PDB file of C-alpha atoms in Angstrom:
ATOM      1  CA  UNK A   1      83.332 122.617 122.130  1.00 69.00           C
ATOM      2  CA  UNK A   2      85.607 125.865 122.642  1.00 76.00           C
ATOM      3  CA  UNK A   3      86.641 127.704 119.421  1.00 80.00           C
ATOM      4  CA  UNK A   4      89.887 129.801 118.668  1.00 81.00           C
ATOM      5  CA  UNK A   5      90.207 130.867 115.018  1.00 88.00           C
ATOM      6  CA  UNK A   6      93.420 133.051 113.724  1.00 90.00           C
ATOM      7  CA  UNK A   7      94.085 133.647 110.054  1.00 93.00           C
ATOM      8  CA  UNK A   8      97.586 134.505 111.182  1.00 95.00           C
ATOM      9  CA  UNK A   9     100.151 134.027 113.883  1.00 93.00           C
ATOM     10  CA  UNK A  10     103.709 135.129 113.823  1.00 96.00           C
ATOM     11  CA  UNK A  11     106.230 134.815 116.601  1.00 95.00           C
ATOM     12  CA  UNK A  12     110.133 135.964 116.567  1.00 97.00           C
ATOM     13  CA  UNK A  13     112.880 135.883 118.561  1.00 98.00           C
ATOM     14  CA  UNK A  14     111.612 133.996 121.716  1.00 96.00           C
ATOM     15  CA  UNK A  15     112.757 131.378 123.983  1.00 95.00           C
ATOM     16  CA  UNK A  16     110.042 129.249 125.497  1.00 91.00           C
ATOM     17  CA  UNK A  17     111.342 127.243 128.379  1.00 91.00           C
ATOM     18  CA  UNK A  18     109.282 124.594 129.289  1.00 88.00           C
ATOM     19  CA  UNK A  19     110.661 123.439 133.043  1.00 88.00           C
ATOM     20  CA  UNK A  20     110.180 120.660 135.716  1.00 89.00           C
ATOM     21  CA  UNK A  21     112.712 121.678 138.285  1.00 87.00           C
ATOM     22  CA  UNK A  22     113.709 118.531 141.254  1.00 88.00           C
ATOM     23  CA  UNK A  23     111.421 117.812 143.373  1.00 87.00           C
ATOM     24  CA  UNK A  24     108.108 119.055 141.610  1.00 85.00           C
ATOM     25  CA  UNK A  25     105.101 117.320 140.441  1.00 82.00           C
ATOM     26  CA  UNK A  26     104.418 119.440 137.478  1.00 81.00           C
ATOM     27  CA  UNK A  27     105.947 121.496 134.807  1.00 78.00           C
ATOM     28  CA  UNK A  28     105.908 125.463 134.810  1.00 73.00           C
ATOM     29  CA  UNK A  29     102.720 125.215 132.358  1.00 74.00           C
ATOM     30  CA  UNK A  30     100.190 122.953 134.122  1.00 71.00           C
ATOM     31  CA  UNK A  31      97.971 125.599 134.537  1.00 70.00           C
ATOM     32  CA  UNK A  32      97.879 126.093 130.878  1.00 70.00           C
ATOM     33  CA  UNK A  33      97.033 122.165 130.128  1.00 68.00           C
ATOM     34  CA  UNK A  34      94.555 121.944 132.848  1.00 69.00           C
ATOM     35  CA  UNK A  35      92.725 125.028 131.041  1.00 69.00           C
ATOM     36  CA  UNK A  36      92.716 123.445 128.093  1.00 65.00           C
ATOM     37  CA  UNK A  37      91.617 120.065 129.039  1.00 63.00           C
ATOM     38  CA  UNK A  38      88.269 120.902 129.172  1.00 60.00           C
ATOM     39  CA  UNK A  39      85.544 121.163 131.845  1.00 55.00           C
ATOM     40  CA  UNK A  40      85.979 118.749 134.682  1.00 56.00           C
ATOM     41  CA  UNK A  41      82.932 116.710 134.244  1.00 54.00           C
ATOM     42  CA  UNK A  42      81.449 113.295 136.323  1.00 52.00           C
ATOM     43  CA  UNK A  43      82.560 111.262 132.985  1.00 58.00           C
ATOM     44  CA  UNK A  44      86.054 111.716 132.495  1.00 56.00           C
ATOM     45  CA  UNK A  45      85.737 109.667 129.101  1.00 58.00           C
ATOM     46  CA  UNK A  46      83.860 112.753 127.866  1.00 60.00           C
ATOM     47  CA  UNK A  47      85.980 115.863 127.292  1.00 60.00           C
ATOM     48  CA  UNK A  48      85.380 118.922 126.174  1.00 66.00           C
ATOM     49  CA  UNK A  49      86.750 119.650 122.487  1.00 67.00           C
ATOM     50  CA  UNK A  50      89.309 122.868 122.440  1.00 68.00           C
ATOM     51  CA  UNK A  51      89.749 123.822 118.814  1.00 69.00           C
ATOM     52  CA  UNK A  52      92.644 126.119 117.308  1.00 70.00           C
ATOM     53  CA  UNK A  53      92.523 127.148 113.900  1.00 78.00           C
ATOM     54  CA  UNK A  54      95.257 129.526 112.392  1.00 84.00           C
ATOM     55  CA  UNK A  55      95.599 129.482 108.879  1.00 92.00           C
ATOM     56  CA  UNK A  56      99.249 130.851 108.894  1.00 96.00           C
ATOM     57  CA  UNK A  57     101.732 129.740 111.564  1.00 95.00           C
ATOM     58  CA  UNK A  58     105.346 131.907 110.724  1.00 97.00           C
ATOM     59  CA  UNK A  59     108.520 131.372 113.344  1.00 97.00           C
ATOM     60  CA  UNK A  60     111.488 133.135 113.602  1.00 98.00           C
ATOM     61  CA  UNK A  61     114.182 132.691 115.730  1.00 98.00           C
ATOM     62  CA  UNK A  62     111.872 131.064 118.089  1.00 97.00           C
ATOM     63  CA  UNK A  63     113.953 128.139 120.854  1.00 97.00           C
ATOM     64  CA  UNK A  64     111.561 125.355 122.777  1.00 95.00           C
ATOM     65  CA  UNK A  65     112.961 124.461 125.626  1.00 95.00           C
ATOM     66  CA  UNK A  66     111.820 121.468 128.008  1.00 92.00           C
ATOM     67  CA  UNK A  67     113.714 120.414 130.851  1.00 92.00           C
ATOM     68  CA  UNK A  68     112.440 117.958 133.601  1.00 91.00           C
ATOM     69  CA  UNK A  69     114.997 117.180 136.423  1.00 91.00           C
ATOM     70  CA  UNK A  70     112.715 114.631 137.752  1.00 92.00           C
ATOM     71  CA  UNK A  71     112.597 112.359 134.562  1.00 91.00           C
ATOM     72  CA  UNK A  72     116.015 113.469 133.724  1.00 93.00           C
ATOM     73  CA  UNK A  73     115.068 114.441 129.930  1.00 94.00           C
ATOM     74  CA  UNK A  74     115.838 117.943 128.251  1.00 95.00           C
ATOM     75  CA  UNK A  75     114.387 118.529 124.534  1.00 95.00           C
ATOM     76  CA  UNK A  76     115.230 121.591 122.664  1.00 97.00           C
ATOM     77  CA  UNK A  77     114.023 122.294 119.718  1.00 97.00           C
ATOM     78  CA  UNK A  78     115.386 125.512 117.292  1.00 98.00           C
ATOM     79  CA  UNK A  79     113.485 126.977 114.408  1.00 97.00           C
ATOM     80  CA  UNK A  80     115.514 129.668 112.870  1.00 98.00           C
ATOM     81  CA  UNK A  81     112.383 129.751 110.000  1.00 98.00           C
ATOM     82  CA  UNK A  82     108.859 127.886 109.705  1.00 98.00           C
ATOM     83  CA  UNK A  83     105.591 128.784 107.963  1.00 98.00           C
ATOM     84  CA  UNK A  84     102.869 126.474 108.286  1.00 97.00           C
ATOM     85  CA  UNK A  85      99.440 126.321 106.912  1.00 96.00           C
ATOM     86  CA  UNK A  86      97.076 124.535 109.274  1.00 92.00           C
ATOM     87  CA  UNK A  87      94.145 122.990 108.557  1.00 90.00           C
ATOM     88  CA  UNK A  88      92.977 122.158 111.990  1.00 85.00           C
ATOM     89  CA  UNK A  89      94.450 121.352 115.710  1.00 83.00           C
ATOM     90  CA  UNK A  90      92.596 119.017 117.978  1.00 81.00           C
ATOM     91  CA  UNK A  91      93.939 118.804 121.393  1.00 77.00           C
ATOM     92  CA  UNK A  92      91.208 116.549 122.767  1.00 76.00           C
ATOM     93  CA  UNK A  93      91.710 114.086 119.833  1.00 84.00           C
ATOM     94  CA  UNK A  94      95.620 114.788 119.623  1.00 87.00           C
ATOM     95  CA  UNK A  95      95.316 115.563 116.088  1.00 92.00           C
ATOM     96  CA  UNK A  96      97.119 118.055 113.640  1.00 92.00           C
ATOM     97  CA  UNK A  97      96.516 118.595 110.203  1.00 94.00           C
ATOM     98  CA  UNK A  98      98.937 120.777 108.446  1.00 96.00           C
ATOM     99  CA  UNK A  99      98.823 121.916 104.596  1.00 96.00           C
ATOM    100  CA  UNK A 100     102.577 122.875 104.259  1.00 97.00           C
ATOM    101  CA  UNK A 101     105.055 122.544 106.572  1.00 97.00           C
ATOM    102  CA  UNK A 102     108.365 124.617 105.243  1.00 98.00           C
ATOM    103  CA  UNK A 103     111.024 124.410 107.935  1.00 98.00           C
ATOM    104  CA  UNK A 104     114.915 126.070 107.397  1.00 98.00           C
ATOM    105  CA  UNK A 105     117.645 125.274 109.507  1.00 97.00           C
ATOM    106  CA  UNK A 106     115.686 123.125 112.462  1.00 97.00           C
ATOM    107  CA  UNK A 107     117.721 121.691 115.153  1.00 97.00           C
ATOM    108  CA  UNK A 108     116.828 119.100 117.778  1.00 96.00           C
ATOM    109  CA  UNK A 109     118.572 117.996 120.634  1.00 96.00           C
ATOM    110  CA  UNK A 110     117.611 115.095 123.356  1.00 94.00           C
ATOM    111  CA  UNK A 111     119.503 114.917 126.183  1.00 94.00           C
ATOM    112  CA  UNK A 112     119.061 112.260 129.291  1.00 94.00           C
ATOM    113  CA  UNK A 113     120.515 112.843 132.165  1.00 91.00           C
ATOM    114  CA  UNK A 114     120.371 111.321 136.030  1.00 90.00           C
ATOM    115  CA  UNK A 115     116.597 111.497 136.908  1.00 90.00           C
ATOM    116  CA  UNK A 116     115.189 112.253 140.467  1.00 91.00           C
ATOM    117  CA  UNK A 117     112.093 110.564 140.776  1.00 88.00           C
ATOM    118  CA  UNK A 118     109.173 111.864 142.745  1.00 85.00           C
ATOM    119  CA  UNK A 119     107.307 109.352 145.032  1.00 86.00           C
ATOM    120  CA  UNK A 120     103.621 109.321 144.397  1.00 84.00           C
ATOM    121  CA  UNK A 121     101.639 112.734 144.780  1.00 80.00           C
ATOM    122  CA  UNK A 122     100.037 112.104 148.279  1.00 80.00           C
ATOM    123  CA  UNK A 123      96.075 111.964 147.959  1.00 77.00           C
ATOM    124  CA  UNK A 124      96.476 109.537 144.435  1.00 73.00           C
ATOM    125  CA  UNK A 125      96.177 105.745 143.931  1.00 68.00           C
ATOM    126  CA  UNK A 126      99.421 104.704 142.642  1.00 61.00           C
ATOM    127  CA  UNK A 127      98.396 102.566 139.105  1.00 60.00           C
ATOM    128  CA  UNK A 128      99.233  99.218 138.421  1.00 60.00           C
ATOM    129  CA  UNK A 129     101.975  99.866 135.657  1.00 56.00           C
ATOM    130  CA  UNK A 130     101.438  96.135 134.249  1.00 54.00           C
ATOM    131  CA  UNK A 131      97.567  96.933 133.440  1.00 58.00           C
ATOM    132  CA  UNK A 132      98.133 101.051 132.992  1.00 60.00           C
ATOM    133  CA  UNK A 133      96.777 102.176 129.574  1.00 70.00           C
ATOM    134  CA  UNK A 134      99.418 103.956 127.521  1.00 74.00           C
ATOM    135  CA  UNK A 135      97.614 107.006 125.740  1.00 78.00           C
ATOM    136  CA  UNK A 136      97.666 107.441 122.543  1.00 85.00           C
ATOM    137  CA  UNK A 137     100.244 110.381 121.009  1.00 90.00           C
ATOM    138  CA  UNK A 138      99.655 113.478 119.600  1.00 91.00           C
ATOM    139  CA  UNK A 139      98.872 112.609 115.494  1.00 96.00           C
ATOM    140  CA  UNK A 140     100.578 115.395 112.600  1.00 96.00           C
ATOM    141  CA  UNK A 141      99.580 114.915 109.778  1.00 97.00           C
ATOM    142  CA  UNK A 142     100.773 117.611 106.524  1.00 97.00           C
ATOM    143  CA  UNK A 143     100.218 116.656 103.163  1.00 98.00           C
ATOM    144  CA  UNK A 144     103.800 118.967 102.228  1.00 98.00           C
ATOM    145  CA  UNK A 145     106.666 118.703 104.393  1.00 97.00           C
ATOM    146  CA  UNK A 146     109.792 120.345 103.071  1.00 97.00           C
ATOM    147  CA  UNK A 147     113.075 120.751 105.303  1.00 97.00           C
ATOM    148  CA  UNK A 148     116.262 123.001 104.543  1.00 97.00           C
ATOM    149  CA  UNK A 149     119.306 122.161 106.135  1.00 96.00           C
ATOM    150  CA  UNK A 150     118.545 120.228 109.778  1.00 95.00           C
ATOM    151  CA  UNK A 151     120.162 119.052 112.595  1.00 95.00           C
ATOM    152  CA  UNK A 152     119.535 116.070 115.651  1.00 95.00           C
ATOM    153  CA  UNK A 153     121.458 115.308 118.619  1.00 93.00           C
ATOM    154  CA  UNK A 154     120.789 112.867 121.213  1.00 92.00           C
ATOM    155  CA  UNK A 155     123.284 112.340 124.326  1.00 91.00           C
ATOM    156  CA  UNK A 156     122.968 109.624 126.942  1.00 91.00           C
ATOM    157  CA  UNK A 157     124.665 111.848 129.657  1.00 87.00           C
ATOM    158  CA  UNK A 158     122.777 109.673 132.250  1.00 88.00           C
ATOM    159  CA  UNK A 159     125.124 106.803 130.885  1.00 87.00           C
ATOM    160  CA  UNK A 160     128.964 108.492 129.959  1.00 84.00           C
ATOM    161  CA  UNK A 161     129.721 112.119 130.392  1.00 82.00           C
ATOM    162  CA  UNK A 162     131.296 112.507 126.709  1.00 78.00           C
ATOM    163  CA  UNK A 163     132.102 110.569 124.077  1.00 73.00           C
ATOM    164  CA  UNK A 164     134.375 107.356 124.739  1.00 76.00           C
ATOM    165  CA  UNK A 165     134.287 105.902 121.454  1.00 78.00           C
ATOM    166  CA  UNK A 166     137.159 106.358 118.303  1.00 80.00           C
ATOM    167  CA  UNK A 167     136.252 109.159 115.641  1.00 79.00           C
ATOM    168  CA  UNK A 168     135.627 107.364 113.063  1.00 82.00           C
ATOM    169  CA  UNK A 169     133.289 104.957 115.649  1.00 83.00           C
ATOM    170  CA  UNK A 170     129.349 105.435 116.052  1.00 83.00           C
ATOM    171  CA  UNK A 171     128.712 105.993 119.706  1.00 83.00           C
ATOM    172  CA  UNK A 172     125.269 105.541 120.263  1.00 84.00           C
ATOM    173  CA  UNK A 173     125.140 107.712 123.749  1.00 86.00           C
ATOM    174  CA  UNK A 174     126.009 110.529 121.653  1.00 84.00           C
ATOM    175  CA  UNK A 175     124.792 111.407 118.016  1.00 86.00           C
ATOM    176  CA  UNK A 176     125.010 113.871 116.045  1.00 85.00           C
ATOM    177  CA  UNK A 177     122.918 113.799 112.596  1.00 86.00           C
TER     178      UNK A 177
END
């Protein structure tokens, strides 16, 4: 197992963008998940644990970006304030446990658009899709979660450019909560 311990970790004003530009088989931080994946080993049921542990997570001003042309998906995600206590992060286990999670003025958009598939990565066995195994997601778990004033979008551009539907009408390509 690899160890990282912080008591602290602050970051403000930053814009992480997160990209997987047309005609690419990975996103802009592969190299990043691949590093902390663990060893490649014979077995690749057994991985190799990466630990984080910082006590204190603060954001400020801080804007997630992730945009994949191929799959047609952009997330953003806007924290204008967090602090977080953490009690542990897992990444081999996909497993987050939080003390306190105190979040003011989040906002969080989804937006599909037109995707532009890749063909398979030459050199891999394309999977059956019928029998693939769909892995399991990434567990957070905080025992207090308070949040101040949010906001979620989610547009279907991939389906109608705008909204077509009355005011007073729910259009379910485009939300706004």
């Amino acid at each position: 197992d690899r160890e990282l311990n912080f008591d602290a970790v602050s970051l403000s004003n930053a814009h992480v963008y997160l990209r997987r530009p047309e005609g690419s088989y990975a996103f802009n931080y592969q190299f990043l998940v691949d590093y902390f994946s663990g060893n490649k080993t014979p077995n690749p049921d057994k991985k190799t644990r990466f630990l984080l542990k910082a006590r204190n997570v603060r954001l400020n001003n801080v804007t997630f970006i992730q945009y994949s042309e191929v799959s047609g998906q952009k997330m953003t995600l806007a924290v204008p304030k967090a602090v977080i206590q953490v009690k542990k992060i897992d990444f081999a286990a996909k497993k987050a446990e939080l003390s306190t999670v105190e979040l003011t003025g989040l906002y969080f958009s989804l937006d599909r658009y037109a995707a532009h598939l890749m063909p398979p990565q030459p050199g891999t066995v394309r999977k059956d899709t019928a029998a693939a195994k769909v892995s399991a997601p990434f567990e957070v778990m905080a025992e207090r979660f308070h949040l101040h004033g949010g906001r979620f979008d989610m547009n279907r551009f991939d389906r109608t450019a705008g909204r077509e539907t009355p005011a007073n009408t729910t259009d379910f390509n485009h939300l706004a909560v």
